[in-house]
Every structure is written in C-alpha cells, then in structure tokens.
mmCIF file of C-alpha atoms in Angstrom:
data_model
loop_
_atom_site.group_PDB
_atom_site.id
_atom_site.type_symbol
_atom_site.label_atom_id
_atom_site.label_comp_id
_atom_site.label_asym_id
_atom_site.label_seq_id
_atom_site.Cartn_x
_atom_site.Cartn_y
_atom_site.Cartn_z
ATOM 1 C CA MET G 1 -0.933 -12.395 10.585
ATOM 2 C CA LYS G 2 1.299 -10.732 8.051
ATOM 3 C CA LEU G 3 0.771 -7.214 6.695
ATOM 4 C CA VAL G 4 2.792 -6.322 3.608
ATOM 5 C CA GLY G 5 3.194 -2.623 2.897
ATOM 6 C CA ILE G 6 4.016 -1.874 -0.722
ATOM 7 C CA SER G 7 5.771 1.342 -1.706
ATOM 8 C CA GLY G 8 5.074 1.574 -5.438
ATOM 9 C CA ALA G 9 7.861 4.015 -6.249
ATOM 10 C CA ILE G 10 11.344 3.588 -7.685
ATOM 11 C CA ILE G 11 12.545 7.118 -6.952
ATOM 12 C CA GLY G 12 12.187 9.332 -3.918
ATOM 13 C CA THR G 13 11.406 8.388 -0.344
ATOM 14 C CA LYS G 14 8.077 9.973 0.580
ATOM 15 C CA THR G 15 5.839 7.070 -0.393
ATOM 16 C CA ALA G 16 7.964 4.564 1.526
ATOM 17 C CA ILE G 17 8.010 6.909 4.529
ATOM 18 C CA VAL G 18 4.202 7.068 4.609
ATOM 19 C CA VAL G 19 3.769 3.314 4.096
ATOM 20 C CA ASN G 20 6.309 2.622 6.825
ATOM 21 C CA LYS G 21 4.581 5.058 9.189
ATOM 22 C CA VAL G 22 1.311 3.124 8.818
ATOM 23 C CA LEU G 23 3.175 -0.168 9.359
ATOM 24 C CA GLU G 24 4.712 1.243 12.545
ATOM 25 C CA GLU G 25 1.284 2.297 13.781
ATOM 26 C CA VAL G 26 -0.093 -1.194 13.068
ATOM 27 C CA LYS G 27 2.779 -2.690 15.095
ATOM 28 C CA ARG G 28 2.009 -0.262 17.921
ATOM 29 C CA LEU G 29 -1.638 -1.347 17.910
ATOM 30 C CA ASP G 30 -0.813 -5.057 17.755
ATOM 31 C CA PRO G 31 2.835 -6.114 18.196
ATOM 32 C CA GLU G 32 1.968 -9.673 17.161
ATOM 33 C CA ILE G 33 1.237 -8.616 13.580
ATOM 34 C CA GLU G 34 4.235 -9.292 11.350
ATOM 35 C CA THR G 35 4.917 -6.370 9.013
ATOM 36 C CA GLU G 36 7.050 -6.188 5.890
ATOM 37 C CA LEU G 37 7.897 -3.146 3.794
ATOM 38 C CA LEU G 38 8.106 -4.071 0.127
ATOM 39 C CA ASP G 39 9.905 -1.018 -1.271
ATOM 40 C CA MET G 40 9.766 -1.493 -5.030
ATOM 41 C CA LYS G 41 12.929 0.543 -5.618
ATOM 42 C CA GLU G 42 14.883 -2.227 -3.905
ATOM 43 C CA TYR G 43 13.807 -4.840 -6.465
ATOM 44 C CA ASP G 44 14.562 -5.388 -10.142
ATOM 45 C CA VAL G 45 11.074 -6.401 -11.269
ATOM 46 C CA GLN G 46 10.397 -7.474 -14.844
ATOM 47 C CA PHE G 47 7.592 -6.023 -16.904
ATOM 48 C CA CYS G 48 4.505 -8.189 -17.053
ATOM 49 C CA ASP G 49 4.482 -10.117 -20.321
ATOM 50 C CA GLY G 50 1.402 -12.276 -19.791
ATOM 51 C CA ARG G 51 3.070 -15.459 -18.613
ATOM 52 C CA ASP G 52 1.855 -17.347 -15.565
ATOM 53 C CA PRO G 53 2.982 -15.522 -12.405
ATOM 54 C CA SER G 54 4.682 -18.687 -11.146
ATOM 55 C CA ALA G 55 7.028 -18.627 -14.175
ATOM 56 C CA TYR G 56 8.833 -15.456 -13.097
ATOM 57 C CA THR G 57 12.187 -15.696 -11.329
ATOM 58 C CA GLY G 58 14.507 -13.530 -9.253
ATOM 59 C CA ASP G 59 13.215 -10.331 -7.705
ATOM 60 C CA THR G 60 9.979 -10.563 -9.652
ATOM 61 C CA LYS G 61 9.202 -13.916 -8.058
ATOM 62 C CA LYS G 62 10.170 -12.585 -4.603
ATOM 63 C CA VAL G 63 7.768 -9.660 -4.929
ATOM 64 C CA ILE G 64 4.913 -11.807 -6.259
ATOM 65 C CA ASP G 65 5.458 -14.389 -3.505
ATOM 66 C CA SER G 66 5.542 -11.691 -0.829
ATOM 67 C CA VAL G 67 2.152 -10.346 -1.915
ATOM 68 C CA ILE G 68 0.674 -13.834 -2.207
ATOM 69 C CA SER G 69 1.923 -14.827 1.272
ATOM 70 C CA SER G 70 0.457 -11.736 2.943
ATOM 71 C CA ASP G 71 -2.729 -11.856 4.969
ATOM 72 C CA PHE G 72 -3.497 -8.225 4.186
ATOM 73 C CA CYS G 73 -1.808 -5.353 2.336
ATOM 74 C CA LEU G 74 -1.160 -1.654 2.510
ATOM 75 C CA ILE G 75 -0.546 -0.187 -0.919
ATOM 76 C CA GLY G 76 1.213 3.121 -1.471
ATOM 77 C CA THR G 77 1.875 5.060 -4.642
ATOM 78 C CA PRO G 78 3.187 8.402 -5.686
ATOM 79 C CA ILE G 79 0.824 10.214 -8.029
ATOM 80 C CA TYR G 80 2.292 10.924 -11.451
ATOM 81 C CA GLN G 81 0.249 12.653 -14.158
ATOM 82 C CA ALA G 82 -2.955 12.117 -12.153
ATOM 83 C CA SER G 83 -2.391 8.364 -11.935
ATOM 84 C CA MET G 84 -0.670 5.670 -9.902
ATOM 85 C CA SER G 85 2.935 4.841 -10.682
ATOM 86 C CA GLY G 86 3.757 2.506 -13.551
ATOM 87 C CA VAL G 87 5.675 0.361 -11.077
ATOM 88 C CA LEU G 88 2.522 -0.255 -9.064
ATOM 89 C CA LYS G 89 0.412 -0.879 -12.175
ATOM 90 C CA ASN G 90 2.995 -3.414 -13.319
ATOM 91 C CA LEU G 91 2.812 -5.160 -9.933
ATOM 92 C CA PHE G 92 -0.982 -5.359 -10.212
ATOM 93 C CA ASP G 93 -0.504 -6.924 -13.662
ATOM 94 C CA LEU G 94 2.027 -9.450 -12.346
ATOM 95 C CA ILE G 95 0.130 -10.869 -9.398
ATOM 96 C CA PRO G 96 -2.616 -13.430 -9.955
ATOM 97 C CA PRO G 97 -6.153 -12.229 -9.181
ATOM 98 C CA SER G 98 -6.386 -14.746 -6.351
ATOM 99 C CA ALA G 99 -3.428 -13.077 -4.582
ATOM 100 C CA LEU G 100 -5.632 -10.328 -3.132
ATOM 101 C CA GLN G 101 -9.000 -12.052 -3.138
ATOM 102 C CA GLN G 102 -10.801 -11.599 0.197
ATOM 103 C CA LYS G 103 -7.817 -9.755 1.673
ATOM 104 C CA VAL G 104 -8.067 -6.401 3.391
ATOM 105 C CA LEU G 105 -6.353 -3.561 1.516
ATOM 106 C CA GLY G 106 -5.489 -0.070 2.659
ATOM 107 C CA PHE G 107 -4.233 2.760 0.468
ATOM 108 C CA VAL G 108 -1.869 5.697 0.805
ATOM 109 C CA ALA G 109 -0.665 8.118 -1.849
ATOM 110 C CA THR G 110 1.785 10.977 -2.071
ATOM 111 C CA GLY G 111 1.726 13.894 -4.428
ATOM 112 C CA GLY G 112 2.932 17.365 -5.159
ATOM 113 C CA THR G 113 -0.510 18.903 -5.645
ATOM 114 C CA TYR G 114 -3.699 18.777 -3.643
ATOM 115 C CA GLN G 115 -5.825 17.892 -6.683
ATOM 116 C CA HIS G 116 -4.722 14.271 -6.993
ATOM 117 C CA TYR G 117 -6.068 12.742 -3.773
ATOM 118 C CA LEU G 118 -8.994 11.230 -5.694
ATOM 119 C CA VAL G 119 -6.677 8.847 -7.562
ATOM 120 C CA ILE G 120 -7.260 6.469 -4.661
ATOM 121 C CA GLU G 121 -11.042 6.629 -5.134
ATOM 122 C CA ASN G 122 -11.041 6.601 -8.931
ATOM 123 C CA GLN G 123 -8.211 4.185 -9.730
ATOM 124 C CA LEU G 124 -7.023 2.134 -6.772
ATOM 125 C CA LYS G 125 -10.358 1.202 -5.230
ATOM 126 C CA PRO G 126 -11.741 -0.103 -8.567
ATOM 127 C CA ILE G 127 -8.640 -2.288 -8.927
ATOM 128 C CA ALA G 128 -9.337 -3.647 -5.444
ATOM 129 C CA GLY G 129 -12.845 -4.447 -6.678
ATOM 130 C CA PHE G 130 -11.387 -6.428 -9.579
ATOM 131 C CA PHE G 131 -9.280 -8.427 -7.137
ATOM 132 C CA ARG G 132 -12.353 -8.975 -4.895
ATOM 133 C CA SER G 133 -10.556 -7.395 -1.939
ATOM 134 C CA TYR G 134 -11.993 -5.730 1.144
ATOM 135 C CA VAL G 135 -11.004 -2.064 1.313
ATOM 136 C CA ALA G 136 -10.461 -0.063 4.478
ATOM 137 C CA PRO G 137 -12.845 2.897 4.357
ATOM 138 C CA GLY G 138 -10.185 5.501 5.094
ATOM 139 C CA TYR G 139 -7.045 6.305 3.154
ATOM 140 C CA VAL G 140 -4.173 8.740 3.481
ATOM 141 C CA TYR G 141 -3.052 11.298 0.909
ATOM 142 C CA VAL G 142 0.129 13.150 1.805
ATOM 143 C CA HIS G 143 1.250 16.337 0.080
ATOM 144 C CA ASP G 144 4.808 17.672 0.050
ATOM 145 C CA ASP G 145 3.737 20.347 2.572
ATOM 146 C CA HIS G 146 2.965 17.651 5.167
ATOM 147 C CA PHE G 147 6.690 16.813 5.538
ATOM 148 C CA ASN G 148 9.362 18.851 7.276
ATOM 149 C CA GLU G 149 12.884 19.391 5.914
ATOM 150 C CA PHE G 150 13.959 16.065 7.474
ATOM 151 C CA ARG G 151 11.293 14.118 5.514
ATOM 152 C CA GLU G 152 9.225 13.547 8.651
ATOM 153 C CA ILE G 153 5.444 13.736 8.531
ATOM 154 C CA VAL G 154 4.548 16.655 10.769
ATOM 155 C CA ASP G 155 0.955 17.537 9.871
ATOM 156 C CA PRO G 156 -1.270 16.509 12.829
ATOM 157 C CA ASP G 157 -4.285 15.776 10.586
ATOM 158 C CA VAL G 158 -2.225 13.453 8.401
ATOM 159 C CA LEU G 159 -0.813 11.700 11.458
ATOM 160 C CA GLU G 160 -4.361 11.221 12.750
ATOM 161 C CA ARG G 161 -5.455 9.750 9.389
ATOM 162 C CA ILE G 162 -2.473 7.379 9.515
ATOM 163 C CA GLU G 163 -3.543 6.204 12.981
ATOM 164 C CA ARG G 164 -7.136 5.771 11.794
ATOM 165 C CA LEU G 165 -6.096 3.788 8.700
ATOM 166 C CA ALA G 166 -3.883 1.514 10.800
ATOM 167 C CA SER G 167 -6.758 0.957 13.215
ATOM 168 C CA GLU G 168 -9.162 0.146 10.367
ATOM 169 C CA LEU G 169 -6.729 -2.337 8.839
ATOM 170 C CA VAL G 170 -6.183 -4.152 12.136
ATOM 171 C CA PHE G 171 -9.898 -4.149 12.988
ATOM 172 C CA MET G 172 -11.002 -5.440 9.580
ATOM 173 C CA GLN G 173 -8.322 -8.129 9.411
ATOM 174 C CA LYS G 174 -9.063 -9.404 12.912
ATOM 175 C CA ARG G 175 -12.809 -9.497 12.218
ATOM 176 C CA LEU G 176 -12.298 -11.410 8.986
ATOM 177 C CA LYS G 177 -9.935 -13.837 10.663
ATOM 178 C CA THR G 178 -12.453 -14.373 13.484
ATOM 179 C CA GLU G 179 -15.300 -14.942 11.006
ATOM 180 C CA ALA G 180 -13.228 -17.435 9.003
#
C-alpha cells in the first residue's frame, strides 16, 4: 500500500511539516505502508489548460502519476484568503477524476488565524465528493501558535489529532483493501 502525502504549498514549511508528521505516524502504525511526501514547492507544475492529463510532461506528469499510483492520499494546504492554495486547486484540476475514485483521503491545513479551520469542511470535503473518494472523519488544522521556534509541532491536542488521523487513514485503507 502506498500513501502519498501532498503539501499544497510553494512557500513556507508548515504545511509540509504537518503532512510529514502524519506520514511518520502512519509509518509508526504500520511500517509496511510505503509513504511519499509530494511537496509541491519541489516541482515545476504547469497550470491546467484542459488537455488530457496524460499529455502533460516533466514535473507535471510526475505529480499526476504519483497521485494516480497512490492507494490513498493525505492532502495538506495552507489557508490563504479563507481558501485552499491555488497550487492545490491546480493539482485537483490536473488529475483525472478517476485518480481519487474510491480512495481514502485525509486532510490537514495550516493557517495564521483560528477562523479558517472550516475550509476543510466547506471546500476540501466537497471536492473529495466530486472525486468519489472516501474521507477520513477527522482532520487536522494547525495554527502558527501550535509550533515552537524550531518549527516543531508542540501542542499536545494537535499531536493527538495527528495520531487519530493517521489511525483513521490506516484503518479505512486496510478495511477497503480487505473488502476488495
């Protein structure tokens, strides 16, 4: 089984840190699960222009192929202007709808205010519905205050939510795999 964690940010490190923390927890729960961090700032991805996803080349093709080859995904985004990042929206536009169909998805988000945690409920979960994905019931929203000066997550409640999300992802994926 392969879990791809997507950090939908091209600046900063907090989103990638949170995504990676969940991936580490998944590996702790089940070392046999292959994990991959797809940090979007490391790729030069083209804007979606409506062509068939298989027609893209270079980094864009690598990113699309990585999502398609995953068994399940963890999606992370910073919150900008009460919305997901444009980078993540572009990725959703690039991948074919079948890429996430009947796959388990988990969500994390980072933000500078406490008011934006509902972006996951109001924007990301409906997109998962469009893709016909299964969504882990929990999610993690991390505020700037949850990090220390070394960019480590130190809030015990956030760390507990990370553990719970990782557990939900592993449980749901294993159950689906067993049922299939």
